[in-house]
Amino acid sequence: MKALLVLSCAVILAPGGALSAQRDSVRDTTQAEQLRTMIEQRFNQRVQQELKLTNEQTAKLRDTQERFGPRRRALIQLQVERRRALENQMQPGVAANQDSVRKLMDGLTAARLDLVRLQQEENRELGGFLTPVQQWRYNQMRERLLNRVGEMRRMRRGMVRGHGIGLRARRGYWRRGI
Protein backbone atom coordinates (compact mmCIF):
# COMPACT_ATOMS: atom_id res chain seq x y z
CA MET A 1 0.00 0.00 0.00
CA LYS A 2 2.83 2.37 0.89
CA ALA A 3 4.58 1.64 -2.42
CA LEU A 4 1.36 2.42 -4.30
CA LEU A 5 1.08 5.76 -2.50
CA VAL A 6 4.69 6.68 -3.36
CA LEU A 7 4.17 5.65 -6.98
CA SER A 8 0.95 7.70 -7.19
CA CYS A 9 2.72 10.77 -5.80
CA ALA A 10 5.57 10.32 -8.26
CA VAL A 11 3.18 10.10 -11.22
CA ILE A 12 1.21 13.14 -10.05
CA LEU A 13 4.30 15.26 -9.34
CA ALA A 14 6.40 14.25 -12.37
CA PRO A 15 4.62 16.40 -14.98
CA GLY A 16 4.80 19.41 -12.66
CA GLY A 17 8.52 18.86 -12.22
CA ALA A 18 9.04 18.69 -15.97
CA LEU A 19 6.93 21.81 -16.43
CA SER A 20 8.93 23.60 -13.77
CA ALA A 21 12.21 22.62 -15.45
CA GLN A 22 10.85 23.86 -18.79
CA ARG A 23 9.84 27.20 -17.21
CA ASP A 24 13.30 27.50 -15.64
CA SER A 25 14.89 26.82 -19.03
CA VAL A 26 12.78 29.52 -20.69
CA ARG A 27 13.61 31.94 -17.88
CA ASP A 28 17.34 31.14 -18.22
CA THR A 29 17.18 31.70 -21.98
CA THR A 30 15.40 35.02 -21.50
CA GLN A 31 17.90 36.12 -18.88
CA ALA A 32 20.81 35.08 -21.10
CA GLU A 33 19.38 37.09 -24.00
CA GLN A 34 18.89 40.14 -21.76
CA LEU A 35 22.44 39.80 -20.46
CA ARG A 36 23.81 39.46 -24.01
CA THR A 37 21.94 42.60 -25.08
CA MET A 38 23.24 44.56 -22.10
CA ILE A 39 26.83 43.41 -22.70
CA GLU A 40 26.60 44.26 -26.42
CA GLN A 41 25.29 47.75 -25.63
CA ARG A 42 28.07 48.47 -23.14
CA PHE A 43 30.66 47.02 -25.50
CA ASN A 44 29.43 49.19 -28.37
CA GLN A 45 29.55 52.30 -26.18
CA ARG A 46 33.11 51.52 -25.20
CA VAL A 47 34.10 50.81 -28.82
CA GLN A 48 32.61 54.12 -29.94
CA GLN A 49 34.50 56.01 -27.24
CA GLU A 50 37.87 54.26 -27.51
CA LEU A 51 37.98 54.18 -31.31
CA LYS A 52 36.51 57.69 -31.58
CA LEU A 53 33.92 56.53 -34.11
CA THR A 54 31.67 58.96 -35.91
CA ASN A 55 27.91 58.47 -35.70
CA GLU A 56 27.97 57.11 -39.26
CA GLN A 57 30.72 54.59 -38.41
CA THR A 58 28.83 53.54 -35.28
CA ALA A 59 25.64 52.94 -37.25
CA LYS A 60 27.49 50.91 -39.90
CA LEU A 61 29.29 48.91 -37.24
CA ARG A 62 25.99 48.11 -35.53
CA ASP A 63 24.51 46.96 -38.85
CA THR A 64 27.53 44.77 -39.49
CA GLN A 65 27.32 43.26 -36.00
CA GLU A 66 23.62 42.54 -36.42
CA ARG A 67 24.27 40.78 -39.70
CA PHE A 68 27.35 38.76 -38.74
CA GLY A 69 26.65 38.13 -35.02
CA PRO A 70 23.85 35.58 -35.44
CA ARG A 71 25.81 33.68 -38.07
CA ARG A 72 28.88 33.59 -35.83
CA ARG A 73 26.86 32.46 -32.80
CA ALA A 74 25.21 29.71 -34.85
CA LEU A 75 28.60 28.40 -36.03
CA ILE A 76 30.01 28.52 -32.52
CA GLN A 77 26.96 26.73 -31.13
CA LEU A 78 27.38 24.04 -33.78
CA GLN A 79 30.99 23.59 -32.70
CA VAL A 80 29.94 23.32 -29.05
CA GLU A 81 27.37 20.64 -29.91
CA ARG A 82 29.91 18.68 -31.95
CA ARG A 83 32.49 18.86 -29.18
CA ARG A 84 29.90 17.58 -26.67
CA ALA A 85 29.03 14.75 -29.02
CA LEU A 86 32.74 13.91 -29.36
CA GLU A 87 33.16 13.93 -25.58
CA ASN A 88 30.20 11.57 -25.30
CA GLN A 89 31.83 9.26 -27.85
CA MET A 90 35.16 9.32 -26.00
CA GLN A 91 33.96 8.16 -22.58
CA PRO A 92 36.37 5.90 -20.70
CA GLY A 93 35.53 2.21 -20.93
CA VAL A 94 33.11 2.66 -23.85
CA ALA A 95 34.07 1.89 -27.43
CA ALA A 96 33.66 4.96 -29.60
CA ASN A 97 31.83 4.72 -32.92
CA GLN A 98 34.63 5.32 -35.44
CA ASP A 99 32.33 6.68 -38.15
CA SER A 100 30.65 9.12 -35.75
CA VAL A 101 33.97 10.36 -34.43
CA ARG A 102 35.28 10.91 -37.98
CA LYS A 103 32.13 12.80 -39.02
CA LEU A 104 32.23 14.95 -35.89
CA MET A 105 35.92 15.75 -36.39
CA ASP A 106 35.29 16.64 -40.03
CA GLY A 107 32.36 18.80 -38.94
CA LEU A 108 34.56 20.67 -36.44
CA THR A 109 37.12 21.35 -39.15
CA ALA A 110 34.44 22.54 -41.55
CA ALA A 111 32.98 24.84 -38.88
CA ARG A 112 36.43 26.33 -38.21
CA LEU A 113 36.81 27.05 -41.91
CA ASP A 114 33.34 28.59 -41.99
CA LEU A 115 34.30 30.83 -39.06
CA VAL A 116 37.47 31.94 -40.87
CA ARG A 117 35.48 32.73 -44.03
CA LEU A 118 32.93 34.64 -41.97
CA GLN A 119 35.73 36.63 -40.30
CA GLN A 120 37.25 37.44 -43.70
CA GLU A 121 33.90 38.60 -45.03
CA GLU A 122 33.28 40.70 -41.94
CA ASN A 123 36.78 42.22 -42.12
CA ARG A 124 36.20 43.24 -45.75
CA GLU A 125 32.99 44.97 -44.72
CA LEU A 126 34.59 46.65 -41.69
CA GLY A 127 37.40 47.85 -43.96
CA GLY A 128 34.82 49.85 -45.89
CA PHE A 129 34.14 52.24 -43.01
CA LEU A 130 36.85 51.75 -40.36
CA THR A 131 40.48 52.71 -40.70
CA PRO A 132 42.93 49.80 -40.44
CA VAL A 133 43.93 50.96 -36.94
CA GLN A 134 40.29 51.17 -35.82
CA GLN A 135 39.60 47.76 -37.32
CA TRP A 136 42.59 46.18 -35.56
CA ARG A 137 41.67 47.73 -32.22
CA TYR A 138 38.03 46.70 -32.64
CA ASN A 139 39.08 43.09 -33.30
CA GLN A 140 41.35 43.17 -30.22
CA MET A 141 38.54 44.53 -28.05
CA ARG A 142 36.12 41.91 -29.32
CA GLU A 143 38.65 39.12 -28.76
CA ARG A 144 39.24 40.28 -25.17
CA LEU A 145 35.48 40.40 -24.58
CA LEU A 146 34.99 36.89 -25.98
CA ASN A 147 37.86 35.57 -23.85
CA ARG A 148 36.37 37.16 -20.74
CA VAL A 149 32.91 35.75 -21.49
CA GLY A 150 34.45 32.30 -22.02
CA GLU A 151 36.32 32.60 -18.74
CA MET A 152 33.12 33.55 -16.93
CA ARG A 153 31.28 30.59 -18.49
CA ARG A 154 34.01 28.19 -17.42
CA MET A 155 33.93 29.57 -13.89
CA ARG A 156 30.13 29.32 -13.77
CA ARG A 157 30.18 25.78 -15.09
CA GLY A 158 32.76 24.78 -12.51
CA MET A 159 30.74 26.33 -9.70
CA VAL A 160 27.49 24.74 -10.84
CA ARG A 161 28.90 21.30 -11.49
CA GLY A 162 31.10 20.66 -8.54
CA HIS A 163 32.16 23.36 -6.17
CA GLY A 164 34.92 24.78 -8.35
CA ILE A 165 35.79 21.61 -10.24
CA GLY A 166 34.34 21.26 -13.71
CA LEU A 167 32.63 18.09 -14.87
CA ARG A 168 35.43 17.20 -17.27
CA ALA A 169 38.06 17.36 -14.54
CA ARG A 170 35.95 15.14 -12.27
CA ARG A 171 35.48 12.58 -15.05
CA GLY A 172 39.22 12.44 -15.63
CA TYR A 173 39.33 13.97 -19.12
CA TRP A 174 42.35 16.09 -18.25
CA ARG A 175 44.28 13.13 -16.87
CA ARG A 176 43.63 10.85 -19.85
CA GLY A 177 45.65 12.94 -22.25
CA ILE A 178 43.05 12.85 -25.01
mmCIF file of C-alpha atoms in Angstrom:
data_model
loop_
_atom_site.group_PDB
_atom_site.id
_atom_site.type_symbol
_atom_site.label_atom_id
_atom_site.label_comp_id
_atom_site.label_asym_id
_atom_site.label_seq_id
_atom_site.Cartn_x
_atom_site.Cartn_y
_atom_site.Cartn_z
ATOM 1 C CA MET A 1 0.000 0.000 0.000
ATOM 2 C CA LYS A 2 2.826 2.370 0.891
ATOM 3 C CA ALA A 3 4.581 1.644 -2.419
ATOM 4 C CA LEU A 4 1.361 2.418 -4.304
ATOM 5 C CA LEU A 5 1.080 5.764 -2.504
ATOM 6 C CA VAL A 6 4.686 6.677 -3.358
ATOM 7 C CA LEU A 7 4.170 5.648 -6.978
ATOM 8 C CA SER A 8 0.951 7.697 -7.193
ATOM 9 C CA CYS A 9 2.722 10.772 -5.800
ATOM 10 C CA ALA A 10 5.570 10.317 -8.260
ATOM 11 C CA VAL A 11 3.182 10.105 -11.217
ATOM 12 C CA ILE A 12 1.205 13.136 -10.049
ATOM 13 C CA LEU A 13 4.299 15.262 -9.344
ATOM 14 C CA ALA A 14 6.398 14.246 -12.367
ATOM 15 C CA PRO A 15 4.618 16.397 -14.975
ATOM 16 C CA GLY A 16 4.800 19.413 -12.662
ATOM 17 C CA GLY A 17 8.521 18.864 -12.224
ATOM 18 C CA ALA A 18 9.039 18.689 -15.969
ATOM 19 C CA LEU A 19 6.928 21.811 -16.430
ATOM 20 C CA SER A 20 8.931 23.600 -13.766
ATOM 21 C CA ALA A 21 12.208 22.622 -15.453
ATOM 22 C CA GLN A 22 10.849 23.861 -18.786
ATOM 23 C CA ARG A 23 9.842 27.202 -17.210
ATOM 24 C CA ASP A 24 13.301 27.495 -15.637
ATOM 25 C CA SER A 25 14.888 26.819 -19.025
ATOM 26 C CA VAL A 26 12.781 29.522 -20.690
ATOM 27 C CA ARG A 27 13.608 31.944 -17.877
ATOM 28 C CA ASP A 28 17.336 31.140 -18.218
ATOM 29 C CA THR A 29 17.183 31.704 -21.975
ATOM 30 C CA THR A 30 15.400 35.022 -21.504
ATOM 31 C CA GLN A 31 17.895 36.117 -18.882
ATOM 32 C CA ALA A 32 20.807 35.083 -21.097
ATOM 33 C CA GLU A 33 19.384 37.093 -23.999
ATOM 34 C CA GLN A 34 18.893 40.139 -21.760
ATOM 35 C CA LEU A 35 22.437 39.803 -20.459
ATOM 36 C CA ARG A 36 23.810 39.456 -24.015
ATOM 37 C CA THR A 37 21.937 42.601 -25.081
ATOM 38 C CA MET A 38 23.243 44.559 -22.101
ATOM 39 C CA ILE A 39 26.835 43.413 -22.703
ATOM 40 C CA GLU A 40 26.599 44.263 -26.415
ATOM 41 C CA GLN A 41 25.292 47.755 -25.635
ATOM 42 C CA ARG A 42 28.066 48.468 -23.141
ATOM 43 C CA PHE A 43 30.664 47.021 -25.497
ATOM 44 C CA ASN A 44 29.426 49.191 -28.366
ATOM 45 C CA GLN A 45 29.547 52.302 -26.181
ATOM 46 C CA ARG A 46 33.106 51.520 -25.205
ATOM 47 C CA VAL A 47 34.095 50.809 -28.825
ATOM 48 C CA GLN A 48 32.609 54.119 -29.943
ATOM 49 C CA GLN A 49 34.501 56.008 -27.239
ATOM 50 C CA GLU A 50 37.865 54.255 -27.507
ATOM 51 C CA LEU A 51 37.976 54.180 -31.306
ATOM 52 C CA LYS A 52 36.509 57.689 -31.582
ATOM 53 C CA LEU A 53 33.923 56.534 -34.109
ATOM 54 C CA THR A 54 31.666 58.962 -35.905
ATOM 55 C CA ASN A 55 27.910 58.467 -35.703
ATOM 56 C CA GLU A 56 27.975 57.110 -39.259
ATOM 57 C CA GLN A 57 30.718 54.595 -38.410
ATOM 58 C CA THR A 58 28.831 53.540 -35.275
ATOM 59 C CA ALA A 59 25.639 52.935 -37.255
ATOM 60 C CA LYS A 60 27.489 50.907 -39.903
ATOM 61 C CA LEU A 61 29.293 48.910 -37.237
ATOM 62 C CA ARG A 62 25.985 48.109 -35.526
ATOM 63 C CA ASP A 63 24.506 46.964 -38.855
ATOM 64 C CA THR A 64 27.533 44.765 -39.487
ATOM 65 C CA GLN A 65 27.324 43.262 -35.999
ATOM 66 C CA GLU A 66 23.620 42.536 -36.415
ATOM 67 C CA ARG A 67 24.270 40.779 -39.704
ATOM 68 C CA PHE A 68 27.345 38.763 -38.737
ATOM 69 C CA GLY A 69 26.653 38.126 -35.024
ATOM 70 C CA PRO A 70 23.851 35.579 -35.435
ATOM 71 C CA ARG A 71 25.813 33.680 -38.071
ATOM 72 C CA ARG A 72 28.884 33.588 -35.831
ATOM 73 C CA ARG A 73 26.863 32.461 -32.799
ATOM 74 C CA ALA A 74 25.213 29.705 -34.852
ATOM 75 C CA LEU A 75 28.596 28.399 -36.026
ATOM 76 C CA ILE A 76 30.014 28.515 -32.516
ATOM 77 C CA GLN A 77 26.956 26.726 -31.128
ATOM 78 C CA LEU A 78 27.379 24.044 -33.781
ATOM 79 C CA GLN A 79 30.992 23.585 -32.699
ATOM 80 C CA VAL A 80 29.944 23.319 -29.047
ATOM 81 C CA GLU A 81 27.372 20.644 -29.915
ATOM 82 C CA ARG A 82 29.906 18.675 -31.952
ATOM 83 C CA ARG A 83 32.485 18.859 -29.175
ATOM 84 C CA ARG A 84 29.905 17.582 -26.671
ATOM 85 C CA ALA A 85 29.033 14.752 -29.016
ATOM 86 C CA LEU A 86 32.743 13.913 -29.359
ATOM 87 C CA GLU A 87 33.158 13.932 -25.582
ATOM 88 C CA ASN A 88 30.203 11.567 -25.304
ATOM 89 C CA GLN A 89 31.828 9.257 -27.851
ATOM 90 C CA MET A 90 35.159 9.317 -26.002
ATOM 91 C CA GLN A 91 33.956 8.155 -22.579
ATOM 92 C CA PRO A 92 36.375 5.898 -20.704
ATOM 93 C CA GLY A 93 35.526 2.215 -20.927
ATOM 94 C CA VAL A 94 33.108 2.661 -23.848
ATOM 95 C CA ALA A 95 34.071 1.885 -27.425
ATOM 96 C CA ALA A 96 33.659 4.957 -29.600
ATOM 97 C CA ASN A 97 31.833 4.721 -32.922
ATOM 98 C CA GLN A 98 34.626 5.319 -35.437
ATOM 99 C CA ASP A 99 32.326 6.685 -38.146
ATOM 100 C CA SER A 100 30.649 9.118 -35.751
ATOM 101 C CA VAL A 101 33.974 10.361 -34.428
ATOM 102 C CA ARG A 102 35.284 10.906 -37.976
ATOM 103 C CA LYS A 103 32.130 12.802 -39.018
ATOM 104 C CA LEU A 104 32.228 14.955 -35.886
ATOM 105 C CA MET A 105 35.924 15.753 -36.389
ATOM 106 C CA ASP A 106 35.293 16.641 -40.030
ATOM 107 C CA GLY A 107 32.357 18.797 -38.939
ATOM 108 C CA LEU A 108 34.565 20.666 -36.442
ATOM 109 C CA THR A 109 37.124 21.345 -39.147
ATOM 110 C CA ALA A 110 34.436 22.539 -41.555
ATOM 111 C CA ALA A 111 32.979 24.839 -38.881
ATOM 112 C CA ARG A 112 36.430 26.334 -38.211
ATOM 113 C CA LEU A 113 36.812 27.046 -41.912
ATOM 114 C CA ASP A 114 33.341 28.592 -41.994
ATOM 115 C CA LEU A 115 34.300 30.831 -39.065
ATOM 116 C CA VAL A 116 37.474 31.937 -40.866
ATOM 117 C CA ARG A 117 35.477 32.731 -44.025
ATOM 118 C CA LEU A 118 32.929 34.641 -41.974
ATOM 119 C CA GLN A 119 35.726 36.632 -40.300
ATOM 120 C CA GLN A 120 37.247 37.443 -43.696
ATOM 121 C CA GLU A 121 33.895 38.596 -45.025
ATOM 122 C CA GLU A 122 33.278 40.705 -41.942
ATOM 123 C CA ASN A 123 36.777 42.225 -42.123
ATOM 124 C CA ARG A 124 36.200 43.236 -45.747
ATOM 125 C CA GLU A 125 32.990 44.968 -44.717
ATOM 126 C CA LEU A 126 34.591 46.650 -41.693
ATOM 127 C CA GLY A 127 37.396 47.855 -43.956
ATOM 128 C CA GLY A 128 34.820 49.849 -45.890
ATOM 129 C CA PHE A 129 34.135 52.236 -43.009
ATOM 130 C CA LEU A 130 36.847 51.753 -40.361
ATOM 131 C CA THR A 131 40.480 52.711 -40.702
ATOM 132 C CA PRO A 132 42.930 49.795 -40.444
ATOM 133 C CA VAL A 133 43.934 50.957 -36.940
ATOM 134 C CA GLN A 134 40.291 51.170 -35.820
ATOM 135 C CA GLN A 135 39.600 47.762 -37.316
ATOM 136 C CA TRP A 136 42.586 46.175 -35.563
ATOM 137 C CA ARG A 137 41.671 47.732 -32.220
ATOM 138 C CA TYR A 138 38.029 46.695 -32.644
ATOM 139 C CA ASN A 139 39.080 43.089 -33.298
ATOM 140 C CA GLN A 140 41.345 43.172 -30.221
ATOM 141 C CA MET A 141 38.537 44.535 -28.051
ATOM 142 C CA ARG A 142 36.118 41.906 -29.323
ATOM 143 C CA GLU A 143 38.647 39.122 -28.760
ATOM 144 C CA ARG A 144 39.243 40.282 -25.167
ATOM 145 C CA LEU A 145 35.483 40.398 -24.585
ATOM 146 C CA LEU A 146 34.991 36.888 -25.975
ATOM 147 C CA ASN A 147 37.862 35.568 -23.853
ATOM 148 C CA ARG A 148 36.373 37.160 -20.741
ATOM 149 C CA VAL A 149 32.912 35.748 -21.492
ATOM 150 C CA GLY A 150 34.445 32.296 -22.019
ATOM 151 C CA GLU A 151 36.319 32.601 -18.744
ATOM 152 C CA MET A 152 33.120 33.546 -16.927
ATOM 153 C CA ARG A 153 31.277 30.588 -18.491
ATOM 154 C CA ARG A 154 34.006 28.186 -17.417
ATOM 155 C CA MET A 155 33.931 29.566 -13.889
ATOM 156 C CA ARG A 156 30.132 29.320 -13.768
ATOM 157 C CA ARG A 157 30.176 25.778 -15.092
ATOM 158 C CA GLY A 158 32.760 24.785 -12.513
ATOM 159 C CA MET A 159 30.741 26.334 -9.702
ATOM 160 C CA VAL A 160 27.490 24.743 -10.839
ATOM 161 C CA ARG A 161 28.905 21.301 -11.492
ATOM 162 C CA GLY A 162 31.097 20.656 -8.540
ATOM 163 C CA HIS A 163 32.165 23.363 -6.169
ATOM 164 C CA GLY A 164 34.917 24.783 -8.348
ATOM 165 C CA ILE A 165 35.787 21.605 -10.238
ATOM 166 C CA GLY A 166 34.343 21.264 -13.709
ATOM 167 C CA LEU A 167 32.634 18.094 -14.872
ATOM 168 C CA ARG A 168 35.434 17.197 -17.267
ATOM 169 C CA ALA A 169 38.062 17.357 -14.539
ATOM 170 C CA ARG A 170 35.950 15.139 -12.274
ATOM 171 C CA ARG A 171 35.479 12.576 -15.048
ATOM 172 C CA GLY A 172 39.219 12.438 -15.627
ATOM 173 C CA TYR A 173 39.328 13.973 -19.118
ATOM 174 C CA TRP A 174 42.345 16.091 -18.247
ATOM 175 C CA ARG A 175 44.281 13.134 -16.868
ATOM 176 C CA ARG A 176 43.632 10.846 -19.849
ATOM 177 C CA GLY A 177 45.650 12.944 -22.251
ATOM 178 C CA ILE A 178 43.052 12.853 -25.008
#
